[in-house]
Tab-separated table of C-alpha atoms in Angstrom:
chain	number	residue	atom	x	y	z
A	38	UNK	CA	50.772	51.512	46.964
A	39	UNK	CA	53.558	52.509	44.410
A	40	UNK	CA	50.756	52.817	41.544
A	41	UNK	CA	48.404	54.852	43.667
A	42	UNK	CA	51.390	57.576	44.770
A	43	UNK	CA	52.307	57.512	40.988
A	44	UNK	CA	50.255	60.031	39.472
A	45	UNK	CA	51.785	62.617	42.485
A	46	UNK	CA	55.400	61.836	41.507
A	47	UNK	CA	54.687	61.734	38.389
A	48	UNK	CA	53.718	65.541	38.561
A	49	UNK	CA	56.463	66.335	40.594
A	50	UNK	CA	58.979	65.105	38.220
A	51	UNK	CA	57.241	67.094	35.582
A	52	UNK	CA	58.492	70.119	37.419
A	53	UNK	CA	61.543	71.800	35.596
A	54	UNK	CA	63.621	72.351	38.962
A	55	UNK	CA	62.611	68.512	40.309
A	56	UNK	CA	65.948	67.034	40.367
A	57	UNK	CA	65.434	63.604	41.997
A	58	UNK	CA	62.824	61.557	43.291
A	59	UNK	CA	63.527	58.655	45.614
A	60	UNK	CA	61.099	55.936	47.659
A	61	UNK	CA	61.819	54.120	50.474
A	62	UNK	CA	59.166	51.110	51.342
A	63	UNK	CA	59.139	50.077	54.946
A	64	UNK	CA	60.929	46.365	55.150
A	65	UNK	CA	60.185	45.560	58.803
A	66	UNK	CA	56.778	45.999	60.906
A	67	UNK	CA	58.571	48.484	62.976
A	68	UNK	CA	60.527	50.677	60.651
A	69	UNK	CA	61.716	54.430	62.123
A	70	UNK	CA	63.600	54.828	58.422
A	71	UNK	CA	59.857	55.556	57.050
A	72	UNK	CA	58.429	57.075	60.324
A	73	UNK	CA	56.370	53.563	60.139
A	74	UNK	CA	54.999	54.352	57.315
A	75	UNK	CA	54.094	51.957	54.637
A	76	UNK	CA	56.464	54.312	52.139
A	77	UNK	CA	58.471	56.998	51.982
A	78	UNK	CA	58.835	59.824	49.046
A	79	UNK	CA	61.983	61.829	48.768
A	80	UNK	CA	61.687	64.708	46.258
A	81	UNK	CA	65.037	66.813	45.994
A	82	UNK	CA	64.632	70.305	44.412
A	83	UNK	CA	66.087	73.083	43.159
A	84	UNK	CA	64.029	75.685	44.485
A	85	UNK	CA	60.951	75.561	46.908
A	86	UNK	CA	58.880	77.959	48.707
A	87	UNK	CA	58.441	76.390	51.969
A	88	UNK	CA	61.713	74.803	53.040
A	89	UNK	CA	61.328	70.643	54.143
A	90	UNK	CA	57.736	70.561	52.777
A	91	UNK	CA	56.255	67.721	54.121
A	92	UNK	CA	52.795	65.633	53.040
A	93	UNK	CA	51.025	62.394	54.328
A	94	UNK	CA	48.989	60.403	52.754
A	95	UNK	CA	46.616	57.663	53.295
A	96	UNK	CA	44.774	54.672	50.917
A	97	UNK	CA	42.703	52.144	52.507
A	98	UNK	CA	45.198	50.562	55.147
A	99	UNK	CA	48.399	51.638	53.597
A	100	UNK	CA	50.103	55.027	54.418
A	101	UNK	CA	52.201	57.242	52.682
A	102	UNK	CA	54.850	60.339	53.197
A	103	UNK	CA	55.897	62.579	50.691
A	104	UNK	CA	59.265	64.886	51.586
A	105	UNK	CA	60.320	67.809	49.456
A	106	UNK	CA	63.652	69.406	50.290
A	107	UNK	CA	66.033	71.633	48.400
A	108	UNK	CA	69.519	70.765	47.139
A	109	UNK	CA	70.922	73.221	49.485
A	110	UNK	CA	68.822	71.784	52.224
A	111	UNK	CA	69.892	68.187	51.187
A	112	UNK	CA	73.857	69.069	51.133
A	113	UNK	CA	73.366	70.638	54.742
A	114	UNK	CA	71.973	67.511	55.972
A	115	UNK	CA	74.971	65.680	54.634
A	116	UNK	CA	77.414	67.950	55.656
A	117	UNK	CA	76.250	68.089	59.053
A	118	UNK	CA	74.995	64.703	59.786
A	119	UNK	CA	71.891	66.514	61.340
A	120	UNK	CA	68.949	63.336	59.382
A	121	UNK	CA	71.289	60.460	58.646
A	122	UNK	CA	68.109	58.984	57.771
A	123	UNK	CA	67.976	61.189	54.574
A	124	UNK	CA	71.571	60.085	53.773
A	125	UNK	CA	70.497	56.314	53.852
A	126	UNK	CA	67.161	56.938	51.585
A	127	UNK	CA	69.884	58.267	49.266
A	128	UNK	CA	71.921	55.439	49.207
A	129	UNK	CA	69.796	52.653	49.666
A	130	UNK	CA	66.098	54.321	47.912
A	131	UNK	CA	64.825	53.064	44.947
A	132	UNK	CA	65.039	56.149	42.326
A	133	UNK	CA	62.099	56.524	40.282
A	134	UNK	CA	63.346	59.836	38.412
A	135	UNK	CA	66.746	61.121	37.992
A	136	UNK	CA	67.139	64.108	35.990
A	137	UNK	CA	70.587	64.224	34.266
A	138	UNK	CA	72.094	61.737	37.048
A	139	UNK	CA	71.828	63.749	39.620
A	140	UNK	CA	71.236	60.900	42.345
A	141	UNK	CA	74.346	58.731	40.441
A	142	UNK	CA	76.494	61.559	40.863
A	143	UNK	CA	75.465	61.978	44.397
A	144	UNK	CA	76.132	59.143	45.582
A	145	UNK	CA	79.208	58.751	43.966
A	146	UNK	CA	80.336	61.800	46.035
A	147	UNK	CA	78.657	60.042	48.999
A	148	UNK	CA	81.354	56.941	47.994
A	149	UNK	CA	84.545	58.946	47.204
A	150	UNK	CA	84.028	61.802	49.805
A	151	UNK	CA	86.075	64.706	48.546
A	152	UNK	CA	89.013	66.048	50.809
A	153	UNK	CA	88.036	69.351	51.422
A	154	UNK	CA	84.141	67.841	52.509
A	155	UNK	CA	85.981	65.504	54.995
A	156	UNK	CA	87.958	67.900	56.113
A	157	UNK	CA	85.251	70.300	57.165
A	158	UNK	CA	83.444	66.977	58.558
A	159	UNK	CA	86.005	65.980	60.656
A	160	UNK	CA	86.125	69.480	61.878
A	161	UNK	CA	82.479	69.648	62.764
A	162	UNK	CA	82.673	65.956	64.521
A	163	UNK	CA	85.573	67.210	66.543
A	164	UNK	CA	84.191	70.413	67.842
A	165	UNK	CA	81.243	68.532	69.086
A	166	UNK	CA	83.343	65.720	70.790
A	167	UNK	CA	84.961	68.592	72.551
A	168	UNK	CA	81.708	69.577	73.546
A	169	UNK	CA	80.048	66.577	74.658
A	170	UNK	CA	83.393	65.598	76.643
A	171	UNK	CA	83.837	68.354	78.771
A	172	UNK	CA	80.201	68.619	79.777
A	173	UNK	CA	80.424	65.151	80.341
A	174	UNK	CA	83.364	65.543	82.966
A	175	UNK	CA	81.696	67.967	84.631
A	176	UNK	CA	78.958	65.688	85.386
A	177	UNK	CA	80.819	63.392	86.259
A	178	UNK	CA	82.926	65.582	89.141
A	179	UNK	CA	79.807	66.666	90.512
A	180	UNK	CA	78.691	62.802	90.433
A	181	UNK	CA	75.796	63.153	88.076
A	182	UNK	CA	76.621	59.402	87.218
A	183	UNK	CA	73.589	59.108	84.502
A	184	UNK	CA	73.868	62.580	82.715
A	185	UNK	CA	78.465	61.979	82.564
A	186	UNK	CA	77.540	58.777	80.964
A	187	UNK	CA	74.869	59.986	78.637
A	188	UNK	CA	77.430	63.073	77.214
A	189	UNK	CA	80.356	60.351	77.133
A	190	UNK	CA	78.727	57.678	74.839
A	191	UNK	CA	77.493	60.843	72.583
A	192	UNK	CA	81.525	61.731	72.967
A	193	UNK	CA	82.243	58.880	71.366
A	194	UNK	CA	79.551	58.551	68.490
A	195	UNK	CA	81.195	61.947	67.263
A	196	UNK	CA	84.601	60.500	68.221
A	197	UNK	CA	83.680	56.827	66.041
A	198	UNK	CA	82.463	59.361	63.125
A	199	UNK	CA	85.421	61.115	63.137
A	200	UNK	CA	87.681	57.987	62.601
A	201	UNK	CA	85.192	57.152	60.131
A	202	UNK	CA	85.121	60.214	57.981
A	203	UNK	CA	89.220	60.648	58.253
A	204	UNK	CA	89.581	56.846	56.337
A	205	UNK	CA	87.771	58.267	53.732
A	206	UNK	CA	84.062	56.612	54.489
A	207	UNK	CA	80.715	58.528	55.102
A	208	UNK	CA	79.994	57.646	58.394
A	209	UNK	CA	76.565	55.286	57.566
A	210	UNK	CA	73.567	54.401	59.986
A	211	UNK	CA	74.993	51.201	61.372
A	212	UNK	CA	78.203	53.208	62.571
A	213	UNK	CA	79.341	50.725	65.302
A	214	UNK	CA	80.002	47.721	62.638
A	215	UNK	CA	81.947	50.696	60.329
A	216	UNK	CA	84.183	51.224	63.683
A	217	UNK	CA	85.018	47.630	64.857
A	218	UNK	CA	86.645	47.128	61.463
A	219	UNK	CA	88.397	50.669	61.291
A	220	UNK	CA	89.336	51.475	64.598
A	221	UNK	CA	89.087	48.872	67.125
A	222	UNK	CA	90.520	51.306	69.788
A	223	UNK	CA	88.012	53.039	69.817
A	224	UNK	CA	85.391	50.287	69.406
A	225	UNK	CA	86.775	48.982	72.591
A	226	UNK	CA	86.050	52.041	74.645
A	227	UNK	CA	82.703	51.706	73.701
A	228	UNK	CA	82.291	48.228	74.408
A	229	UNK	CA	84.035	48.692	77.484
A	230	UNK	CA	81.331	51.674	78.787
A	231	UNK	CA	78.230	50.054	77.466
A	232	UNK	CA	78.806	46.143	78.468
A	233	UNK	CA	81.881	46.166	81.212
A	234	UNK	CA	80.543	44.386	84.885
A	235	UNK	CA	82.406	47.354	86.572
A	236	UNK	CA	80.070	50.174	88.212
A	237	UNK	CA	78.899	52.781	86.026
A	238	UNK	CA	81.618	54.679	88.345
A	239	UNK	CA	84.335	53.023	87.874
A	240	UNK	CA	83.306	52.903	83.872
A	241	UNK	CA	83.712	56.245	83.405
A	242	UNK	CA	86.819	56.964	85.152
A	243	UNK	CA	88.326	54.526	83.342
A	244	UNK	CA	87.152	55.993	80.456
A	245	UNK	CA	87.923	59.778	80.908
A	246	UNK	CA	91.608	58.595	81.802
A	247	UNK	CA	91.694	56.900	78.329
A	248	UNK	CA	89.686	59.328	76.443
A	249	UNK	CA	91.749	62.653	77.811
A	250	UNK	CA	94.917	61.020	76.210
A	251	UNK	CA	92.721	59.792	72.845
A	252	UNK	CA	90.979	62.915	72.169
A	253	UNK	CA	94.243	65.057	72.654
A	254	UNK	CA	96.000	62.751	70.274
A	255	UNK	CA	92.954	63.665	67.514
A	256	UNK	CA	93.974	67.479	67.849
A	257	UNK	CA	96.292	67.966	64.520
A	258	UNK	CA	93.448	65.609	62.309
A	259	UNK	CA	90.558	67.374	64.257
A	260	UNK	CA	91.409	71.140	64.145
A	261	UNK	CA	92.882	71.041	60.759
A	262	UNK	CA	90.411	73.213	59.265
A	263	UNK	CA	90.081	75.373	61.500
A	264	UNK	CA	93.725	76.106	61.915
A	265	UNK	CA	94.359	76.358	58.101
A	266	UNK	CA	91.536	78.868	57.739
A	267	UNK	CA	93.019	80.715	60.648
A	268	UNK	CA	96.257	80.793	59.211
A	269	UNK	CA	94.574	83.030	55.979
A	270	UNK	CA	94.632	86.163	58.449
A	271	UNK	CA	97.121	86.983	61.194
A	272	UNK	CA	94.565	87.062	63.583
A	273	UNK	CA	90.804	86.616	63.850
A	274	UNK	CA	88.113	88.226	66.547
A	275	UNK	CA	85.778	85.954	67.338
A	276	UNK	CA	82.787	87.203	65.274
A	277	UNK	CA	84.469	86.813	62.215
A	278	UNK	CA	85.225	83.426	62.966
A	279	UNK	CA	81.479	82.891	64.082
A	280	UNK	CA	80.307	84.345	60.464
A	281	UNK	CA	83.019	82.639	58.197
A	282	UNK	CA	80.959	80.452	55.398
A	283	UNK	CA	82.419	77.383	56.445
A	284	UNK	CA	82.866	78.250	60.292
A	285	UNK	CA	79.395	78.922	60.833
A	286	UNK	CA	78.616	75.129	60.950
A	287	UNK	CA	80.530	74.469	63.962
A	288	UNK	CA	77.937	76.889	65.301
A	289	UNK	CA	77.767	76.834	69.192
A	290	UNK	CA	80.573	74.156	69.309
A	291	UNK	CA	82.682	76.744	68.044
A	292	UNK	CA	83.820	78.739	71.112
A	293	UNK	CA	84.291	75.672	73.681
A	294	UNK	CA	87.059	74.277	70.387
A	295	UNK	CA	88.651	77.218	69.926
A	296	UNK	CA	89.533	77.562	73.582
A	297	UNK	CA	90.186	73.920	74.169
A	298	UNK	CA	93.122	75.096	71.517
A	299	UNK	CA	93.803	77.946	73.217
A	300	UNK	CA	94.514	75.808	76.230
A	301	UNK	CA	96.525	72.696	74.245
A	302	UNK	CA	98.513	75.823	72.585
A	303	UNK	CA	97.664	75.254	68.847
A	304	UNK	CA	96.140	79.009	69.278
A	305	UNK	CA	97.291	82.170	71.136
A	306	UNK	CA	95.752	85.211	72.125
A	307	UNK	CA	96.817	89.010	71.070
A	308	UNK	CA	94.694	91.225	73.116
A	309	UNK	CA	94.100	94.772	71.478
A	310	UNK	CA	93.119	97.971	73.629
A	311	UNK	CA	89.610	99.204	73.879
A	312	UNK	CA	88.816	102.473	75.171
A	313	UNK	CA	87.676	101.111	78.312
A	314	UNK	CA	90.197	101.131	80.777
A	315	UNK	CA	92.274	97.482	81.518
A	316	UNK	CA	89.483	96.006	78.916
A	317	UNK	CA	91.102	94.517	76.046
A	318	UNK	CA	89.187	92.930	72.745
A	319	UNK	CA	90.343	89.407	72.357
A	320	UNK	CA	91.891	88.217	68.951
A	321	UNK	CA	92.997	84.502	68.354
A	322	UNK	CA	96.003	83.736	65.712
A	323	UNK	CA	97.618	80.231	65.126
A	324	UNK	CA	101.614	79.445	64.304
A	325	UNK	CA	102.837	80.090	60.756
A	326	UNK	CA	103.190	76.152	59.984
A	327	UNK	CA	99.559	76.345	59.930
């Protein structure tokens, strides 16, 4: 089918803002990576006037999709994790135009992962473990067994990324396999929710009394970057912290972190008069070694 979708990439890679174009072909009879779909088109550009543009096509039994996203859009997705099926036709697609390397170079970021995009990552992964792990206790101490257990083993995929992303790897489909080798700890929570004989009880608090100590422990690698931005100002309300270019990511995970801080003492509060009476506007500041 390759020949008959030619003619379509061929005029998108005419385009003067087409940077890449990338196809994935569907290996297995069940395939999700392709939407089972016979192929898969990935067209990064520049510029586009309907954001994720998406196309399907059909020739005799074979079928066809053709994706066009931005390079803003594409960096979003890999910043946030948000399609880590877009990250694997990246690095595992077969490029069939590459204008000035942009794909090679790509990837090679993908490889090397830059500090400061960890950093960030690690942030983002963190404020949604927080997230996931509280609601998950509260289900769990009003014995909603199922729901505690479904917000714990999402705890731990952000938890598993997070190790990930801090050795220096992009956290890839397969994450499990990644985590075994890199931190068997936390493989062995896992394991030990997901295959242990005990009762789906007795699982998870096992698990929370493991996890409260673990997660804690994480704090100084997880909150880095939001601490060191903090530290810029001597202290921060929390809409500016909401509308910061790189804090606006964390996005509703951003409240529940910064007052899980509050409460492990990495942050403090000043509270600053209003001009209604015994209501004070809440500002958050962090200590100076931050």
């Amino acid at each position: 089918m390759e020949n008959i979708l030619r003619p379509i990439y061929q005029e998108k890679a005419s385009h003067a803002d087409t940077l890449a174009i990338i196809m994935i072909e569907k290996t297995n009879q069940t395939s999700p990576l392709t939407d089972n779909l016979d192929i898969a088109l990935l067209v990064i550009v520049k510029e586009v006037e309907q954001s994720l543009f998406v196309k399907h096509y059909e020739y005799e039994s074979k079928k066809a999709s053709l994706t066009v996203m931005t390079e803003d859009e594409l960096n979003e997705v890999i910043l946030l994790g948000t399609n880590r099926r877009i990250v694997d036709w990246v690095l595992n697609g077969k490029v069939l135009f590459d204008r000035n390397e942009y794909i090679v170079k790509l990837i090679d970021r993908l490889r090397t992962f830059p500090f400061t995009e960890r950093k960030l990552k690690i942030g983002i992964e963190y404020s949604k473990l927080i997230r996931r792990y509280l609601e998950g206790k509260v289900f769990f101490e009003s014995n909603q067994l199922l729901d505690a257990y479904n917000y714990i083993v999402h705890a731990l995929h952000h938890l598993a990324r997070l190790e990930v992303i801090d050795r220096g790897y992009y956290p890839e489909v397969t994450l499990w396999n990644q985590v075994k080798q890199i931190e068997p700890q936390v493989y062995k929570l896992y394991n030990e929710l997901v295959i242990s004989d005990e009762t789906i009880e007795k699982r998870l608090e096992l698990l929370f009394l493991a996890s409260d100590f673990l997660i804690h422990s994480k704090t100084e690698v997880g909150a880095a970057h939001i601490l060191t931005i903090m530290s810029e100002k001597e202290y921060w309300h929390y809409n500016e912290l909401l509308h910061h270019p790189e804090l606006k990511y964390y996005a509703v995970d951003l409240s529940v972190l910064l007052e899980y801080l509050v409460e492990k003492n990495y942050v403090s509060i000043e509270r600053i008069e209003t001009k209604g009476k015994g209501i004070y506007h809440r500002a958050y500041f962090v200590q100076e070694k931050y």
